Each structure stands twice: as C-alpha cells, then as structure tokens.
Short mmCIF file of C-alpha atoms in Angstrom, two decimals:
data_model
loop_
_atom_site.label_atom_id
_atom_site.label_comp_id
_atom_site.label_asym_id
_atom_site.label_seq_id
_atom_site.Cartn_x
_atom_site.Cartn_y
_atom_site.Cartn_z
CA MET A 300 -110.59 -161.27 90.40
CA ILE A 301 -112.97 -159.10 88.71
CA PRO A 302 -112.90 -158.36 84.65
CA ILE A 303 -112.35 -154.77 84.19
CA LEU A 304 -110.78 -154.38 80.71
CA LYS A 305 -110.85 -156.27 77.68
CA VAL A 306 -107.90 -155.98 75.14
CA ILE A 307 -109.01 -155.09 71.64
CA THR A 308 -105.55 -154.57 70.39
CA PRO A 309 -102.26 -155.04 72.53
CA GLY A 310 -99.76 -152.65 71.26
CA PHE A 311 -96.32 -153.66 70.28
CA HIS A 312 -95.31 -155.08 73.74
CA THR A 313 -97.57 -154.65 76.47
CA THR A 314 -97.04 -156.76 79.78
CA VAL A 315 -97.70 -156.62 83.35
CA GLN A 316 -95.10 -155.53 85.65
CA ASP A 317 -94.23 -154.68 89.31
CA GLU A 318 -91.36 -153.71 91.28
CA GLY A 319 -89.76 -156.97 90.56
CA ARG A 320 -89.37 -160.71 91.73
CA ARG A 321 -86.72 -160.29 94.33
CA GLY A 322 -84.90 -162.85 96.22
CA PHE A 323 -84.54 -165.64 93.50
CA GLN A 324 -81.60 -164.81 91.67
CA HIS A 325 -79.56 -167.39 93.41
CA VAL A 326 -81.60 -170.16 91.65
CA GLY A 327 -81.35 -168.41 88.32
CA VAL A 328 -84.59 -166.22 88.37
CA PRO A 329 -84.18 -162.77 87.34
CA VAL A 330 -85.83 -159.74 89.01
CA SER A 331 -87.78 -158.20 86.11
CA GLY A 332 -90.12 -155.43 86.79
CA ALA A 333 -90.51 -152.10 85.74
CA LEU A 334 -87.84 -150.88 83.40
CA ASP A 335 -88.64 -147.09 84.73
CA ARG A 336 -89.50 -147.58 88.34
CA ASN A 337 -90.02 -143.69 88.52
CA GLY A 338 -92.55 -143.78 86.32
CA PHE A 339 -94.16 -146.82 87.63
CA MET A 340 -94.18 -145.38 91.03
CA LEU A 341 -95.91 -142.04 89.69
CA ALA A 342 -98.43 -144.12 87.81
CA ASN A 343 -99.30 -146.02 90.97
CA ALA A 344 -99.50 -142.83 93.01
CA LEU A 345 -101.73 -141.18 90.52
CA ALA A 346 -104.20 -144.18 90.85
CA GLY A 347 -104.08 -144.02 94.41
CA ASN A 348 -102.38 -147.79 94.65
CA THR A 349 -99.67 -149.04 96.86
CA GLN A 350 -96.24 -148.43 95.38
CA ASN A 351 -96.09 -152.22 94.08
CA ALA A 352 -99.42 -152.42 92.49
CA ALA A 353 -99.29 -154.29 89.26
CA CYS A 354 -99.26 -151.82 86.18
CA LEU A 355 -99.16 -152.41 82.33
CA GLU A 356 -95.58 -151.45 80.69
CA ILE A 357 -96.15 -150.32 77.32
CA ILE A 358 -93.34 -150.33 74.92
CA GLY A 359 -93.59 -149.32 71.14
CA SER A 360 -97.08 -148.47 70.64
CA GLY A 361 -99.94 -148.51 73.03
CA PRO A 362 -102.98 -150.89 73.50
CA GLU A 363 -106.52 -150.34 72.91
CA LEU A 364 -108.93 -151.61 75.74
CA GLU A 365 -112.71 -151.75 76.25
CA VAL A 366 -114.11 -150.98 79.73
CA VAL A 367 -116.03 -154.20 80.90
CA GLY A 368 -116.35 -153.43 84.45
CA ALA A 369 -119.08 -150.86 85.84
CA SER A 370 -116.17 -148.02 86.03
CA VAL A 371 -112.44 -147.64 86.07
CA ARG A 372 -109.85 -145.01 86.76
CA LEU A 373 -106.81 -145.06 84.82
CA ALA A 374 -103.57 -143.15 84.86
CA LEU A 375 -100.81 -143.06 82.19
CA VAL A 376 -97.39 -141.96 83.03
CA GLY A 377 -95.04 -141.42 80.25
CA SER A 378 -94.18 -138.21 78.09
CA GLY A 379 -96.11 -136.40 75.33
CA GLY A 380 -98.64 -139.04 75.27
CA GLY A 381 -102.23 -139.52 76.82
CA LEU A 382 -105.49 -141.60 76.56
CA GLU A 383 -107.80 -141.11 73.65
CA ILE A 384 -111.46 -142.07 74.85
CA SER A 385 -113.86 -142.89 72.31
CA GLY A 386 -117.07 -140.84 71.73
CA ARG A 387 -116.27 -137.99 74.22
CA GLU A 388 -116.50 -134.23 73.34
CA ASN A 389 -112.94 -134.11 74.49
CA PRO A 390 -111.58 -137.28 74.00
CA PHE A 391 -107.84 -136.76 75.09
CA VAL A 392 -106.48 -137.13 78.38
CA ARG A 393 -103.07 -136.00 78.85
CA SER A 394 -100.14 -138.18 80.51
CA GLY A 395 -99.65 -137.63 84.27
CA GLN A 396 -103.52 -137.20 85.31
CA THR A 397 -106.26 -139.73 86.26
CA THR A 398 -109.59 -140.31 84.37
CA ARG A 399 -112.76 -142.55 85.03
CA LEU A 400 -114.30 -144.53 82.51
CA THR A 401 -117.44 -146.29 82.46
CA LYS A 402 -118.64 -149.66 80.94
CA GLY A 403 -118.64 -149.64 77.16
CA GLU A 404 -116.25 -147.02 76.69
CA THR A 405 -113.07 -147.65 74.74
CA VAL A 406 -109.55 -146.09 75.36
CA ARG A 407 -106.46 -146.29 73.13
CA VAL A 408 -102.99 -145.46 74.48
CA ARG A 409 -101.20 -142.73 72.55
CA LEU A 410 -97.67 -142.86 73.29
CA GLY A 411 -95.48 -139.69 72.79
CA GLY A 412 -92.13 -139.76 70.84
CA ASP A 413 -90.02 -139.11 73.89
CA VAL A 414 -89.76 -142.30 76.15
CA PHE A 415 -89.12 -145.96 75.15
CA CYS A 416 -91.42 -147.24 78.13
CA SER A 417 -94.58 -145.77 79.71
CA TYR A 418 -96.86 -147.16 82.52
CA LEU A 419 -100.80 -147.41 82.70
CA ALA A 420 -102.18 -147.68 86.41
CA VAL A 421 -105.70 -148.75 87.41
CA GLU A 422 -107.17 -147.89 90.55
CA GLY A 423 -106.73 -150.89 92.66
CA GLY A 424 -104.11 -152.62 90.63
CA PHE A 425 -104.36 -155.41 87.85
CA ASP A 426 -104.88 -158.56 89.48
CA VAL A 427 -103.16 -161.54 88.18
CA PRO A 428 -101.94 -164.50 90.16
CA GLN A 429 -98.41 -163.82 91.86
CA CYS A 430 -95.57 -166.10 91.02
CA LEU A 431 -92.68 -166.28 93.12
CA ASN A 432 -94.07 -163.28 95.34
CA SER A 433 -94.33 -161.00 92.22
CA ARG A 434 -96.70 -160.09 89.25
CA SER A 435 -94.08 -159.33 87.11
CA THR A 436 -94.02 -160.76 83.62
CA TYR A 437 -90.64 -162.71 82.48
CA THR A 438 -91.57 -163.68 78.72
CA ARG A 439 -88.23 -165.62 78.04
CA ALA A 440 -89.27 -168.23 80.44
CA GLY A 441 -93.05 -167.62 80.04
CA PHE A 442 -94.26 -167.08 83.74
CA GLY A 443 -95.72 -164.29 85.88
CA GLY A 444 -98.08 -161.40 84.80
CA LEU A 445 -100.77 -162.85 82.31
CA SER A 446 -99.81 -166.40 81.63
CA GLY A 447 -96.05 -165.51 81.37
CA ARG A 448 -96.47 -163.27 77.93
CA GLN A 449 -97.30 -160.07 76.51
CA LEU A 450 -100.90 -159.08 75.96
CA ARG A 451 -103.15 -160.33 73.16
CA SER A 452 -106.38 -159.20 71.53
CA GLY A 453 -109.05 -160.70 73.39
CA ASP A 454 -107.46 -160.93 76.68
CA ALA A 455 -109.38 -160.08 79.83
CA LEU A 456 -107.53 -157.99 82.46
CA HIS A 457 -108.82 -158.15 86.10
CA GLY A 458 -108.70 -155.94 89.03
CA SER A 459 -109.87 -155.59 92.52
CA ILE A 460 -112.44 -152.86 92.04
CA ASP A 461 -115.46 -153.26 89.81
CA ASP A 462 -116.84 -149.58 90.25
CA VAL A 463 -114.79 -146.77 91.16
CA THR A 464 -115.90 -143.71 93.19
CA ALA A 465 -116.57 -140.50 91.11
CA ARG A 466 -114.41 -137.76 92.49
CA ASP A 467 -112.38 -134.87 91.16
CA GLU A 468 -109.53 -136.43 89.12
CA ILE A 469 -105.89 -135.34 90.07
CA THR A 470 -102.79 -134.73 88.13
CA LEU A 471 -99.04 -134.45 88.42
CA SER A 472 -97.98 -130.65 89.35
CA GLU A 473 -95.02 -131.06 87.22
CA GLN A 474 -93.69 -133.49 84.68
CA ARG A 475 -90.49 -135.35 85.55
CA ASP A 476 -87.21 -134.29 84.02
CA LEU A 477 -86.23 -137.20 81.86
CA ARG A 478 -82.83 -135.71 81.16
CA PHE A 479 -82.02 -137.10 77.86
CA ASP A 480 -79.08 -134.73 77.59
CA GLN A 481 -77.38 -135.79 81.03
CA PRO A 482 -74.84 -138.35 81.42
CA ILE A 483 -75.60 -141.80 82.92
CA ARG A 484 -73.42 -142.37 86.13
CA VAL A 485 -71.53 -145.35 86.77
CA VAL A 486 -69.30 -146.95 89.44
CA LEU A 487 -66.34 -148.63 87.48
CA GLY A 488 -66.00 -152.29 87.92
CA PRO A 489 -66.06 -155.05 89.16
CA GLN A 490 -63.74 -156.01 86.21
CA ASP A 491 -62.47 -152.69 85.09
CA ASN A 492 -59.13 -154.06 85.33
CA TYR A 493 -59.59 -156.49 82.27
CA PHE A 494 -59.73 -153.30 80.08
CA THR A 495 -56.90 -151.15 78.84
CA GLU A 496 -56.42 -147.58 80.27
CA ASP A 497 -57.38 -146.41 76.85
CA ALA A 498 -60.65 -148.36 77.05
CA ILE A 499 -61.37 -146.80 80.19
CA ARG A 500 -60.93 -143.25 78.78
CA GLU A 501 -63.09 -144.17 75.70
CA PHE A 502 -65.61 -145.62 77.98
CA LEU A 503 -66.04 -142.34 79.92
CA SER A 504 -65.49 -139.91 77.11
CA GLY A 505 -67.44 -141.28 74.00
CA ILE A 506 -71.03 -140.97 73.19
CA TYR A 507 -72.90 -144.35 72.43
CA THR A 508 -76.21 -145.00 70.64
CA ILE A 509 -78.84 -147.58 71.82
CA THR A 510 -79.31 -149.97 68.96
CA PRO A 511 -82.55 -151.47 67.85
CA ALA A 512 -81.28 -154.71 69.08
CA SER A 513 -82.08 -153.69 72.79
CA ASP A 514 -85.11 -154.95 74.85
CA ARG A 515 -85.80 -155.61 78.39
CA MET A 516 -82.86 -158.02 78.82
CA GLY A 517 -80.26 -155.57 77.76
CA PHE A 518 -79.55 -152.35 75.64
CA ARG A 519 -76.90 -152.83 73.27
CA LEU A 520 -74.84 -149.91 72.29
CA ALA A 521 -73.07 -148.47 69.38
CA GLY A 522 -69.88 -146.41 69.67
CA PRO A 523 -66.46 -146.46 70.74
CA VAL A 524 -64.94 -149.91 71.00
CA LEU A 525 -63.26 -150.92 74.23
CA ALA A 526 -60.13 -153.16 74.29
CA HIS A 527 -59.81 -156.10 76.69
CA LYS A 528 -56.11 -156.43 78.05
CA SER A 529 -56.23 -160.22 76.84
CA ASP A 530 -59.13 -162.41 77.05
CA TYR A 531 -62.87 -161.44 77.07
CA ASN A 532 -63.83 -164.51 78.81
CA ILE A 533 -63.95 -164.90 82.55
CA VAL A 534 -65.37 -167.44 85.03
CA SER A 535 -69.26 -166.59 85.19
CA ASP A 536 -70.21 -164.60 88.02
CA GLY A 537 -73.17 -162.65 89.21
CA ILE A 538 -75.31 -159.94 87.34
CA VAL A 539 -77.46 -157.25 88.35
CA ALA A 540 -79.42 -154.67 86.38
CA GLY A 541 -77.03 -152.09 85.37
CA SER A 542 -74.13 -154.29 84.85
CA ILE A 543 -72.18 -153.37 81.85
CA GLN A 544 -70.77 -156.33 80.03
CA VAL A 545 -68.30 -156.04 77.32
CA PRO A 546 -68.01 -159.30 74.90
CA GLY A 547 -65.75 -160.16 72.05
CA SER A 548 -67.47 -157.54 69.69
CA LYS A 549 -65.71 -154.97 72.32
CA LEU A 550 -69.17 -152.82 72.35
CA PRO A 551 -70.79 -152.60 75.69
CA ILE A 552 -74.31 -153.92 76.87
CA VAL A 553 -76.15 -152.43 79.59
CA LEU A 554 -78.02 -155.46 81.21
CA MET A 555 -81.65 -154.27 82.16
CA ALA A 556 -84.63 -155.48 84.19
CA ASP A 557 -84.75 -159.05 82.62
CA ALA A 558 -80.97 -159.37 82.63
CA GLN A 559 -79.75 -163.20 83.31
CA THR A 560 -78.35 -163.73 86.55
CA THR A 561 -74.82 -164.59 85.70
CA GLY A 562 -72.60 -163.91 82.90
CA GLY A 563 -68.99 -164.66 81.74
CA TYR A 564 -67.87 -161.61 80.12
CA PRO A 565 -65.96 -158.91 82.07
CA LYS A 566 -68.15 -155.94 83.22
CA ILE A 567 -66.33 -152.54 82.88
CA ALA A 568 -68.87 -150.66 85.13
CA THR A 569 -72.27 -150.80 86.72
CA VAL A 570 -75.13 -148.26 86.22
CA ILE A 571 -76.22 -146.69 89.50
CA SER A 572 -79.70 -147.57 90.78
CA ALA A 573 -80.69 -144.04 90.58
CA ASP A 574 -79.93 -143.66 87.07
CA LEU A 575 -81.30 -147.08 85.83
CA PRO A 576 -84.90 -145.34 85.24
CA GLN A 577 -83.02 -142.46 83.26
CA LEU A 578 -81.72 -145.34 81.20
CA GLY A 579 -84.62 -147.24 80.97
CA VAL A 580 -86.84 -144.48 79.26
CA ARG A 581 -84.19 -144.09 76.43
CA GLY A 582 -85.31 -146.09 73.13
CA ALA A 583 -83.42 -146.88 69.91
CA GLY A 584 -81.54 -143.94 68.51
CA ARG A 585 -80.90 -142.13 71.77
CA THR A 586 -77.49 -141.31 72.83
CA VAL A 587 -75.66 -142.23 76.07
CA LYS A 588 -72.67 -140.86 77.86
CA PHE A 589 -71.26 -142.29 81.04
CA GLN A 590 -69.72 -140.53 83.93
CA ALA A 591 -67.91 -142.04 86.91
CA VAL A 592 -68.85 -141.88 90.38
CA SER A 593 -68.01 -143.31 94.01
CA ARG A 594 -69.90 -145.89 95.48
CA GLU A 595 -70.41 -143.31 98.29
CA GLU A 596 -71.60 -140.81 95.78
CA ALA A 597 -73.99 -143.21 94.15
CA GLU A 598 -75.73 -144.17 97.58
CA ALA A 599 -76.17 -140.22 97.97
CA ILE A 600 -77.47 -139.82 94.72
CA HIS A 601 -79.82 -142.61 95.35
CA ARG A 602 -81.37 -140.81 98.32
CA ALA A 603 -81.58 -137.58 96.70
CA GLU A 604 -83.26 -138.93 93.63
CA HIS A 605 -85.76 -141.09 95.54
CA GLN A 606 -86.75 -137.89 97.48
CA LYS A 607 -87.20 -135.83 94.03
CA ILE A 608 -89.98 -138.58 93.21
CA LEU A 609 -91.56 -138.49 96.71
CA ASN A 610 -91.70 -134.77 96.46
CA ILE A 611 -93.66 -134.97 93.05
CA ILE A 612 -96.01 -137.59 94.66
CA GLN A 613 -96.68 -135.06 97.35
CA ASP A 614 -97.33 -132.38 95.01
CA ILE A 615 -100.27 -134.00 93.19
CA LYS A 616 -103.30 -131.80 93.12
CA PRO A 617 -106.78 -131.96 92.06
CA LEU A 618 -107.10 -131.38 88.14
CA SER A 619 -109.58 -128.58 88.98
CA GLU A 620 -106.71 -126.44 90.20
CA THR A 621 -104.97 -126.49 86.82
CA HIS A 622 -107.75 -124.56 85.07
CA GLY A 623 -108.22 -120.81 85.27
CA ILE A 624 -106.38 -118.70 87.80
CA ASN A 625 -105.17 -120.94 90.87
CA LEU A 626 -105.80 -118.31 93.45
CA LYS A 627 -104.28 -120.49 96.41
CA ALA A 628 -101.02 -120.47 94.41
CA LEU A 629 -101.15 -117.07 93.60
CA TYR A 630 -101.30 -115.99 97.20
CA THR A 631 -98.06 -117.74 98.04
CA CYS A 632 -96.26 -115.65 95.38
CA ASN A 633 -94.38 -112.41 96.30
CA LEU A 634 -95.95 -110.59 93.25
CA ILE A 635 -94.37 -107.08 94.29
CA ASP A 636 -91.01 -108.24 95.15
CA GLY A 637 -88.28 -105.43 94.47
CA VAL A 638 -90.79 -102.65 94.42
CA VAL A 639 -89.64 -99.83 96.72
CA ASP A 640 -92.05 -96.86 95.70
CA ALA A 641 -95.48 -97.53 94.30
CA LYS A 642 -95.45 -94.12 92.60
CA ALA A 643 -92.21 -95.01 90.73
#
C-alpha cells in the first residue's frame, strides 16, 4: 500500500466504493457499492483502471486533497463540476477528463449542482483492504472502505502506483445524458396485489419529490399517497436495490445501494437495473415519475443502456483533439451534402 493522497478536508460524505459486495445477502450483508454505477464505470475508464477499481464516491460537497506520492492521475465524473488545483495558471480541470498532479499540489473537488453523487478515480485505484471480496464502505455496520467510515481530515489514501507516467491527458467525447426529465422505469410487484387499483394508477401517473431524508440506504419520496388494500405488514422477504416499499405512511421508499436485505412492507414495484444509476444521481428536491415495463423489456433496456456506456468509453479521446480544429473529425463529415451545383 502506497500513500498517494492526504485528506485536508473530507467533504460532506465521501466514501470508498467499488461495484459492491455480492454473494452475502443471505447472511444479512448489503451489497453497497456505487449509487451511480455508470458514473463509476466512466471514472475508472478514464483513469485506465479495471472496471471494479475502488473510487471515491462524493456526495454533497467535495474533499480537498494533497498529493503525497510522487505523482497521481485523477479523473472526476459528475456533471458541471471539476477539479480546482492550487497554484496553477489554469487551475480548473472540468469533470470528464484526466489530469496529472505532482507531490505537494493540492486539489479541491468542486461539484456542480446537477447530481447527487460524483466519482473520483485515481490511476491504479484506491488501495484499501478487501472485506468480503469488496472494498466498498458500509457505514451503518462500520466495515469496508477506509475503516468502515466516510473520510476524515488527516486520512491517508493509498494506491498502487507511486508515480504515474506523464502523457497526453484524455477526455470523454460527450457528457452522459442524465435524463432528469425522463421517467424511472419499473417492473410492478412483487406485492402490487397489496394495493388498490387507484393506488397503482396514482403510482404510475403521479409526480414524486425526493426528500432530504434520503441517503444511500433509501430515497424517501413525497407525493401521492398509495392506499393498501388492508394491512401494510407482510412476512419479511428479500430486498434488492430498486425495491419500492410502501410502509404505513403510504409514501414510497426506493431502496438503494446500502439497502437492508429483508423487509416487512409490501413492495409495489422494482426499479429496473438500467435506471438505478439515473435515479442515484437525483438528489433531494428532484422529481421522479414512474413508468411500468415488462421484465422482458427491462432486460432489453439493460442491454441497450450498457452498450451506450461502452460506446462512451470507446469514444474516449486525447484532450489535445478537443483544442482548435479537429481535422480528423472534420474529414469524416460530409460538408457539402445537398449541393448539386457549385455555381448556384
């Protein structure tokens, strides 16, 4: 383990996360991992890491970090934010591109107001001990990540590379469409029969707002109430990320990455896996509308959405190609389409 960064200020809620801790839900251990798995994948791709390398998930406000290794390469993925590096003539590096920092430089993560969570990747990945085959932090039980907690001032962050190679930096060729105005797609059930027909109609036609009481465990929604046919208690059964429970308050709760593994409230629907990242980036005050799809449609959507992310990764390009006229791109364009007479 090589110390590469020191935490000067930790930000509001910054934790180490990877893809999650799978295979242990049967013994009560949540999956955890990144809320926005697409943003997580893109940050790692920019940094040249494997898909499951540990990143920093940043919620609320960004940390300030000092480089203590010889050099590091960082990439932030979010929306509208960037990295502010002290002492440079051009100190701001926008989200969606890489930058190399050397020992003694300090960087502050500046978040845009568009997204709930952002991801900071370091070339080689953050190196923390694995716990149950994952480096993800589960703060409620205090394990994984950095001692099972969010970052604190004075923490040392370790990596696997002490000195990264100087090279042309790279950038995403396009920013991901976060589709804040699009509905979140769900498969109804498994206990939609516990709700009245009016409740199902309200659920699929109403507009909900994510409340400030939301966190990595679950997003609490305010909006149309959903009436149960009778009791709102059931024999506890399995929970997955995306399960939408409706307790006695009659208001839905969407379970997220740190969700418990069982629950005793009926689940009206489940957010499809392709749309969980789209929900995960929506913070308090954002609105949510639901749309029902079939299981077969959900599987097809998942394949298509995953391919979109792979296409963005394949289109990553050198930062130098974004300055001035990109002749390579220009040559691929039909600049005179529709012209039939040059003298006309």
